[in-house]
Coordinates of C-alpha atoms and ligand atoms in Angstrom, one line a residue:
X30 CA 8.6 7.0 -2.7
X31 CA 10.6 4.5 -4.3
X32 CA 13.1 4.8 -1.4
X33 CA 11.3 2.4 1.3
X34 CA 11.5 -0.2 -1.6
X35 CA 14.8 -0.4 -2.3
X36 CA 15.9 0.0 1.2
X37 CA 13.6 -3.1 1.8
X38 CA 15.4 -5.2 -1.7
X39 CA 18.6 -3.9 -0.2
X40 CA 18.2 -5.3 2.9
X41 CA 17.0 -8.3 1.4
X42 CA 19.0 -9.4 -1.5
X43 CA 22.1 -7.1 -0.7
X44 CA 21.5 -5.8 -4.4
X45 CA 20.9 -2.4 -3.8
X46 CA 24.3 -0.5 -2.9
X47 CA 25.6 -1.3 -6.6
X48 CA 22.1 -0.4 -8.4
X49 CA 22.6 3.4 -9.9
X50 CA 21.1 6.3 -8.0
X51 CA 18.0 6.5 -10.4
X52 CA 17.5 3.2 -10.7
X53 CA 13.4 2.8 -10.4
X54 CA 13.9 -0.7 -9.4
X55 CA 11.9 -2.1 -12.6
X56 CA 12.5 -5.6 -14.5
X57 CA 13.1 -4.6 -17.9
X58 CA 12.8 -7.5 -20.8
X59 CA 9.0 -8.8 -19.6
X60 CA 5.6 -8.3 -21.2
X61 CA 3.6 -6.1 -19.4
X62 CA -0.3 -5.1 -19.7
X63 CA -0.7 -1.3 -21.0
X64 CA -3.9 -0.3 -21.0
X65 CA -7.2 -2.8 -21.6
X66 CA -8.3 -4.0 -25.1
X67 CA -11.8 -2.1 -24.9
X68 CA -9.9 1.0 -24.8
X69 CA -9.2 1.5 -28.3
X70 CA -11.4 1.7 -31.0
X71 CA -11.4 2.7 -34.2
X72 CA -8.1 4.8 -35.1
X73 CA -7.7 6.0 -31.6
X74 CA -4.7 6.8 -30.8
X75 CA -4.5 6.2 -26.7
X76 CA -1.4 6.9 -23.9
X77 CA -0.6 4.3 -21.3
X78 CA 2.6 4.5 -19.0
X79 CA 4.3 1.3 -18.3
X80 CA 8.2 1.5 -16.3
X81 CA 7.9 5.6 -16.7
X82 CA 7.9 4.9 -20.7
X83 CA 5.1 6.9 -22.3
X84 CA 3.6 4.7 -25.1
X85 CA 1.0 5.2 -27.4
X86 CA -1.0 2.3 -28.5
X87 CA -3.6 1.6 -31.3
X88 CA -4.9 -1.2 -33.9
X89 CA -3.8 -0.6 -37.2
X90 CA -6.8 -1.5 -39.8
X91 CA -5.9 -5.0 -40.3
X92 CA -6.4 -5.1 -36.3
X93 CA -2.6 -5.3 -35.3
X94 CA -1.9 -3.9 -32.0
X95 CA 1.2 -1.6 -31.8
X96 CA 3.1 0.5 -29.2
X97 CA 5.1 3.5 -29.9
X98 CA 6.8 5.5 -27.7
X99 CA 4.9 8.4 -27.3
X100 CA 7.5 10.6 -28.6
X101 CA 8.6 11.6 -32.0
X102 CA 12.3 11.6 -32.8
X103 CA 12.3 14.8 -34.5
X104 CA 11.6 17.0 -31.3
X105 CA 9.8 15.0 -29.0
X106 CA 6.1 16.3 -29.8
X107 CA 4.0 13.0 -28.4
X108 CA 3.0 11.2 -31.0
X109 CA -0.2 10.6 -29.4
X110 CA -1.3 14.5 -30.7
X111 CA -0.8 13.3 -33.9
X112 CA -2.8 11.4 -36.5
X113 CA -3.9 7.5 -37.6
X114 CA -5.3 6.7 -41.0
X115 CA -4.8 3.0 -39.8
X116 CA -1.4 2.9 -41.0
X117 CA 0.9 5.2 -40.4
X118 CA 1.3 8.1 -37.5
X119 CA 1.2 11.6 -38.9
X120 CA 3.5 13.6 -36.2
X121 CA 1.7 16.4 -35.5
X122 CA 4.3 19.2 -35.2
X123 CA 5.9 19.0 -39.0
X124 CA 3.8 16.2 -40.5
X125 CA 6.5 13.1 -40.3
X126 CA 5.1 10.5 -40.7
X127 CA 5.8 6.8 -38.8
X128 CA 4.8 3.7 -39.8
X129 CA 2.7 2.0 -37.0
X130 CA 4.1 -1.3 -36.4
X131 CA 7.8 -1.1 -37.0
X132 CA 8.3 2.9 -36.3
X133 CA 10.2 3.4 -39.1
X134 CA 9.8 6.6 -40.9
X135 CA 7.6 6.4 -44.3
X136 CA 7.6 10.4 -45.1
X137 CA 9.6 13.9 -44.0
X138 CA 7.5 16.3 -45.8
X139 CA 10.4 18.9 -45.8
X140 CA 12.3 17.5 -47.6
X141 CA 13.2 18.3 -51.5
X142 CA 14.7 16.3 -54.3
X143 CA 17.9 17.7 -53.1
X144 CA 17.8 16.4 -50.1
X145 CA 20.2 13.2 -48.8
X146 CA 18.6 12.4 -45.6
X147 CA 17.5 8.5 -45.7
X148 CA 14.2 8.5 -44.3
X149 CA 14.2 4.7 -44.2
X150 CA 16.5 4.7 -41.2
X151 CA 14.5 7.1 -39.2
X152 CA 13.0 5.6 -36.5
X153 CA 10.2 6.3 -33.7
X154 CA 10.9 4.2 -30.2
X155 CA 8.8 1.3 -31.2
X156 CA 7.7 -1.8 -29.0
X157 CA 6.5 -5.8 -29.3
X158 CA 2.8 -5.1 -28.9
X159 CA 0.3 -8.4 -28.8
X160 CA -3.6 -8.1 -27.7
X161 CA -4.5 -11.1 -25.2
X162 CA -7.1 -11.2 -22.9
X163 CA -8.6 -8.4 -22.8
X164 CA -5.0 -6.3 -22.6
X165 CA -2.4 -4.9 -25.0
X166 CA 0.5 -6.5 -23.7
X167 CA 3.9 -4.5 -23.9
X168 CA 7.3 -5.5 -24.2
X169 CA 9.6 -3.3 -22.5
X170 CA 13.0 -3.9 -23.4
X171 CA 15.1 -1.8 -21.4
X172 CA 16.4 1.4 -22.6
X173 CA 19.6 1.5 -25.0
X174 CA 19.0 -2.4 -25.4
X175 CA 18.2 -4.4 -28.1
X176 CA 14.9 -6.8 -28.6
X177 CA 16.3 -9.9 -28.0
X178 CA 16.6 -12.4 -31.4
X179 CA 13.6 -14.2 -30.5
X180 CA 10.8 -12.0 -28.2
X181 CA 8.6 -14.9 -25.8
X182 CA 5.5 -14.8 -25.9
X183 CA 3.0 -12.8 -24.3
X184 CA 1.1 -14.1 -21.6
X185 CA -2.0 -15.9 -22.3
X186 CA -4.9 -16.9 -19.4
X187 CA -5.1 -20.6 -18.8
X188 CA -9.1 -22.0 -19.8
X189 CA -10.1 -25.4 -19.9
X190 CA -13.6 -25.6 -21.3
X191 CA -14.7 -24.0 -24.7
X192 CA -17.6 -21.9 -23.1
X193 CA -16.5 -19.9 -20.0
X194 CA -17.2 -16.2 -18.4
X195 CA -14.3 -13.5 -18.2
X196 CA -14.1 -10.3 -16.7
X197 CA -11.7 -8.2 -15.8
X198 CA -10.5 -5.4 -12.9
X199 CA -8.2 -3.0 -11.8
X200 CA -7.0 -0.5 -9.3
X201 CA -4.3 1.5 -9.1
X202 CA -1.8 1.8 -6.0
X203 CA 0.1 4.5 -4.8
X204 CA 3.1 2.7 -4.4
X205 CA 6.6 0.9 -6.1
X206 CA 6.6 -2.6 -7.5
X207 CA 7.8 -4.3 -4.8
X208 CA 5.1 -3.4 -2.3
X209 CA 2.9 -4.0 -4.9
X210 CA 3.8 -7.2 -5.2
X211 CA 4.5 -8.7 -1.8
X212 CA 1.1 -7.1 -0.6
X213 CA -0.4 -9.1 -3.5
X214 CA 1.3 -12.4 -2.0
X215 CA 0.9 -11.7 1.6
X216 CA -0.8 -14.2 3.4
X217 CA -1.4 -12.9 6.6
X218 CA -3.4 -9.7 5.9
X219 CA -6.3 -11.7 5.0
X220 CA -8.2 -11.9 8.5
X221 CA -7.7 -8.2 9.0
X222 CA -8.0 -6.4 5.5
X223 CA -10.5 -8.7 4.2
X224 CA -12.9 -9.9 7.0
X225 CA -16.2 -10.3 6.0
X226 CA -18.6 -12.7 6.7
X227 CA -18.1 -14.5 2.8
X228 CA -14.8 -14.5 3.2
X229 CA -13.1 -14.5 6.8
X230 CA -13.4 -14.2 10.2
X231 CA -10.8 -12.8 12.7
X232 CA -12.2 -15.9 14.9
X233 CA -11.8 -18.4 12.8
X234 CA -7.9 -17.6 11.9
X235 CA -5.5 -21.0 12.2
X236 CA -2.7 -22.6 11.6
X237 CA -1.6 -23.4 8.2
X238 CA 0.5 -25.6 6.2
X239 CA 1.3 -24.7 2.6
X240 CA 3.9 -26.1 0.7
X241 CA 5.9 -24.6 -1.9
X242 CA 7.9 -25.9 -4.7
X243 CA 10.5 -23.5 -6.8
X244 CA 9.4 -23.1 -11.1
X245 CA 11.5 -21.6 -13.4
X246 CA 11.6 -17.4 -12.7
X247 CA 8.9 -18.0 -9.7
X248 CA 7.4 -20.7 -7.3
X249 CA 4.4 -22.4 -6.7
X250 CA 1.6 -23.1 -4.0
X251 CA 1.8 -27.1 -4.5
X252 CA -1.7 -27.8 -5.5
X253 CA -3.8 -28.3 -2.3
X254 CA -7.1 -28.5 -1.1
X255 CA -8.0 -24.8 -0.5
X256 CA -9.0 -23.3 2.9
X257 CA -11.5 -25.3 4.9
X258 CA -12.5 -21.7 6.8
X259 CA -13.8 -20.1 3.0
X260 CA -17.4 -20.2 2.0
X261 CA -17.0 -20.0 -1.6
X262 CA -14.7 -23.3 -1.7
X263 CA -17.0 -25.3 0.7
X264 CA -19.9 -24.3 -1.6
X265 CA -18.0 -26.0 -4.6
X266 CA -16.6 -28.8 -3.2
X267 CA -20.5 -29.2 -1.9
X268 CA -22.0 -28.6 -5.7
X269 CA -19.7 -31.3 -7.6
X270 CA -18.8 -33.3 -4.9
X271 CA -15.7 -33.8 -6.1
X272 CA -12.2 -32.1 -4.3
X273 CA -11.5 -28.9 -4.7
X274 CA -7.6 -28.0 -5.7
X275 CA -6.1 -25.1 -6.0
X276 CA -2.8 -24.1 -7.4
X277 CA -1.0 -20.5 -7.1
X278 CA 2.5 -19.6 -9.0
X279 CA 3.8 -16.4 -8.9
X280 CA 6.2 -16.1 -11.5
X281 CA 8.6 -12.9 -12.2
X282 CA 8.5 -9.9 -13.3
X283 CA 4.9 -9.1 -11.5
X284 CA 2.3 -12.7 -12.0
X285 CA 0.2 -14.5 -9.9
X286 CA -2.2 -17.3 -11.2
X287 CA -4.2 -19.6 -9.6
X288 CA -6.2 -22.2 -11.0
X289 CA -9.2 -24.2 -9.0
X290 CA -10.5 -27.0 -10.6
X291 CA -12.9 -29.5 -9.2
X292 CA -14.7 -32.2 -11.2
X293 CA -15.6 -30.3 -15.1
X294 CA -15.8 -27.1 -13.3
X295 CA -12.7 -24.8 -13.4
X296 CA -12.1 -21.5 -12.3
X297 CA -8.7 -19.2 -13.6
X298 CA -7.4 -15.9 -12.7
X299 CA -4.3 -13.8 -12.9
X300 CA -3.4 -10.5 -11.1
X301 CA -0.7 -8.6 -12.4
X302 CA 1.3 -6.0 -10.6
X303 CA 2.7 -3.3 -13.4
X304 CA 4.5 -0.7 -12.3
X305 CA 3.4 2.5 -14.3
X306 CA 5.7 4.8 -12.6
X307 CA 8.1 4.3 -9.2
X308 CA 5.5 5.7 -7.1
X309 CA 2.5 4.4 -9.1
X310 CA 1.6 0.9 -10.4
X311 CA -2.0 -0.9 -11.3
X312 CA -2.7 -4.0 -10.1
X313 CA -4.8 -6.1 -13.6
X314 CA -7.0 -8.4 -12.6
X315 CA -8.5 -11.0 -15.2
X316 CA -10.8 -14.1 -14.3
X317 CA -12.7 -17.0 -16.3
X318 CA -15.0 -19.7 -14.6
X319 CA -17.7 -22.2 -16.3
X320 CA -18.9 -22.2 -12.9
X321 CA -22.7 -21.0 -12.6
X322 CA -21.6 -17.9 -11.1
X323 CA -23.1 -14.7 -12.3
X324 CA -20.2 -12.5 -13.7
X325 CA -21.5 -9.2 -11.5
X326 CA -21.9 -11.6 -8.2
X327 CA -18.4 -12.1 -8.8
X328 CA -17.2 -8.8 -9.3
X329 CA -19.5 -7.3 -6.9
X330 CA -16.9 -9.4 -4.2
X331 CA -13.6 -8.9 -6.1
X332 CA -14.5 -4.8 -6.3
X333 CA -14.1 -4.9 -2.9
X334 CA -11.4 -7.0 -2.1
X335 CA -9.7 -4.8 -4.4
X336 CA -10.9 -2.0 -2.8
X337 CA -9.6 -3.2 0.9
X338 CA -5.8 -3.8 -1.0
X339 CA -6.1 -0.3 -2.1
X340 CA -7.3 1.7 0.7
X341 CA -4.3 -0.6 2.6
X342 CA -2.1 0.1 0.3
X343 CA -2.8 4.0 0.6
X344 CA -2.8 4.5 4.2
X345 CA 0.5 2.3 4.0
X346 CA 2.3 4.7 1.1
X347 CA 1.5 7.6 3.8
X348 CA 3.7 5.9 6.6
X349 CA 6.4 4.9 3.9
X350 CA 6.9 8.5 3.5
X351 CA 9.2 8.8 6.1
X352 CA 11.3 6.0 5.3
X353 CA 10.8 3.9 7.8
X354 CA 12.5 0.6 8.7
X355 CA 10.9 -2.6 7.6
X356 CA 11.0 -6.1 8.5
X357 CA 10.3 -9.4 6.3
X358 CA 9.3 -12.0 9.0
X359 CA 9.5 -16.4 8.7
X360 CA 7.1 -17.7 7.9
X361 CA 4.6 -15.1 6.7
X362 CA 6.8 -13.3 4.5
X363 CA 8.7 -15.9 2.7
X364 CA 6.9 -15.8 -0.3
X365 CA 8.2 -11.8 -0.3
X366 CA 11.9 -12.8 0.1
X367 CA 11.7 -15.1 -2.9
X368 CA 10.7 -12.5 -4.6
X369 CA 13.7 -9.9 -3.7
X370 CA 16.0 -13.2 -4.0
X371 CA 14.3 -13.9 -7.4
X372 CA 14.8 -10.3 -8.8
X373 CA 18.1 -9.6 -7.2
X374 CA 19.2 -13.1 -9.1
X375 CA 17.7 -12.7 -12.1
X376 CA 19.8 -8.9 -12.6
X377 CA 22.4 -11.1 -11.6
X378 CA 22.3 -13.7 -13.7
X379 CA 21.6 -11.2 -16.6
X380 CA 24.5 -9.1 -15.5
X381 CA 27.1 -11.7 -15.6
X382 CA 25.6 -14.0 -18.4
X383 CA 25.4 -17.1 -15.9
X384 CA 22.7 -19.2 -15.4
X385 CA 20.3 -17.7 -12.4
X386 CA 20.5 -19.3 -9.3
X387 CA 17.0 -20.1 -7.8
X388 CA 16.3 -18.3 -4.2
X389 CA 14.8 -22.0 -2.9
X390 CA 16.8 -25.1 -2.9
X391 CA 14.0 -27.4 -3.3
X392 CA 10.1 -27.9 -1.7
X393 CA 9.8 -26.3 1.6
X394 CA 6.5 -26.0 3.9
X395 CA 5.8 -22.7 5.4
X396 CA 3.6 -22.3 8.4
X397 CA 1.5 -19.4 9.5
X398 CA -1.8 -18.8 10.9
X399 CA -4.5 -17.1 9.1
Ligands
FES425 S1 8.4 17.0 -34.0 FE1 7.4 15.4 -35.0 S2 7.7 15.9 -37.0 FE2 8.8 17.5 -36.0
FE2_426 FE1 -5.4 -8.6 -0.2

């Protein structure tokens, strides 16, 4: 199912006759959200699957979050059938046993007096694992390659008041990365997967005018005054009386935030696009507001505006099934060929140690109707 995708990144970016036959298409050196906080308790040890890695995550008893790969160097037995004591992971085939936040081995109970093997240099796949918002964040360093000297930070949700709401959402779509993704930043489906009378009308589609400004790995939805033809931002703008502006940055590997603010009131969210496997990847969706908006009022909508992406995106892996050709279209799709120019230049720039050359060469105003 990957095909379609890099057919389409071929086409685009010109990258993909070099990239090796199994290449998934995955950006590899990024944090990416396993599984969701609430998920593990206790000494659970839980499975999540992020770039076709299997992990296994858990909180050690001093409430550090870890992510091992779910395999234990001695004869690949998942770890995850083993045992926690908080510590250390008790393989559960011969008993070896792993400490949980740096993978190296702590005990091969085998082994006799006699024996030379340095146990100290044993070591279980290990990964950067941090807990924010709500998500154990992973980093995936690619495979046979080092962390780098200095691992960024994981990502953290932008809030600007002490008190706020927060909830979160997901889905999961039967398809790569990259549709993933430029579904998640396609403008145009609106009218047609999401009419509703809260949201849009077919009728009331128009012509827009949205300017767009390149930021390091990404770009950016200048910070405008959103949609005049959506209830929920005339509401606002009618409640504080003050302008409503909105801004939306997708930034690589898979992250799109947008941030409306008007007067004291704020509202931040973030969807990330993670692929689990090439066929499979989960779309995360986290929100905050100190806006007097009821937490299940909101999700009540968001549920099914996910629900519209995913049923879209389902009917859509069923045609892509046969490999069919694709087009990316001006203006509508732009935001989708920044993306393939983005990845294809960021491998690029990482394969030939020069700085990466940015798909837009400044501000640019796209135009579409919707
Ligand atoms: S397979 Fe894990 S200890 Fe042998
Ligand atoms: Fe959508």
């Amino acid at each position: 199912m990957s095909e379609p995708a890099r057919t389409l990144t071929a086409a685009i970016s010109g990258a993909g006759e070099t990239a090796p036959a199994n290449d998934a298409g995955f950006l590899w050196d990024f944090w990416y959200p396993a599984i969701r906080s609430s998920a593990v308790r206790g000494n659970d040890l839980v499975t999540a699957m992020l770039l076709e890695v299997p992990l296994v995550v858990g909180r050690t008893s001093e409430d550090r979050a870890f992510a091992m790969r779910d395999s234990c160097p001695h004869r690949g037995i998942p770890l995850s059938h083993g045992r926690f004591d908080g510590k250390t992971v008790e393989c559960s085939y011969h008993g070896w046993r792993f400490d949980a936040c740096s993978g190296q081995c702590v005990e091969i109970p085998s082994l006799t007096s006699q024996d030379k093997l340095k146990i100290d240099r044993v070591f279980a796949g290990h990964h950067p694992c941090e807990e924010r918002d709500g998500y154990f964040w992973v980093y995936m360093n690619g495979p046979g390659t080092r962390l780098p000297e200095a691992v960024p930070d994981a990502p953290t949700l932008k809030t600007f008041s002490e008190k706020y709401k927060i909830t979160h959402l997901e889905c999961e779509l039967p398809s790569h990365i990259d549709h993933g993704i430029i579904g998640l930043m396609d403008p145009a489906h609106g009218p047609f997967v999401h009419a509703s009378w809260f949201w849009r009308k077919r009728g009331s589609i128009h012509e827009k005018a949205k300017q767009f400004e390149p930021i390091p790995n990404g770009f950016r939805m200048s910070p405008h005054t959103p949609s005049s033809n959506s209830a929920p931002y005339r509401m606002l703008q009618k409640y504080t009386g003050e302008p409503v502006t909105t801004t939306i940055d997708f930034v690589l590997p898979n992250m799109r935030t947008e941030e409306i603010r008007s007067g004291k009131l704020w509202f931040s969210s973030r969807a990330t696009v993670t692929p689990v496997r090439r066929d499979l990847c989960r779309i995360d969706f986290v929100a905050a507001w100190n806006l007097l908006l009821p937490v299940w009022i909101f999700r009540s909508f968001a549920e099914k505006f996910l629900r519209q992406d995913q049923e879209t995106m389902v009917q859509q892996a069923e045609g892509l099934k046969h490999n069919p050709r694709l087009m990316l279209i001006d203006d509508a799709d732009r935001p989708a060929k920044w993306y393939f120019g983005l990845k294809a230049n960021l491998l690029e720039a990482r394969r030939t140690g020069q700085p990466m050359r940015h798909p837009m060469d400044g501000p640019v105003t796209l135009h579409w109707r919707s």
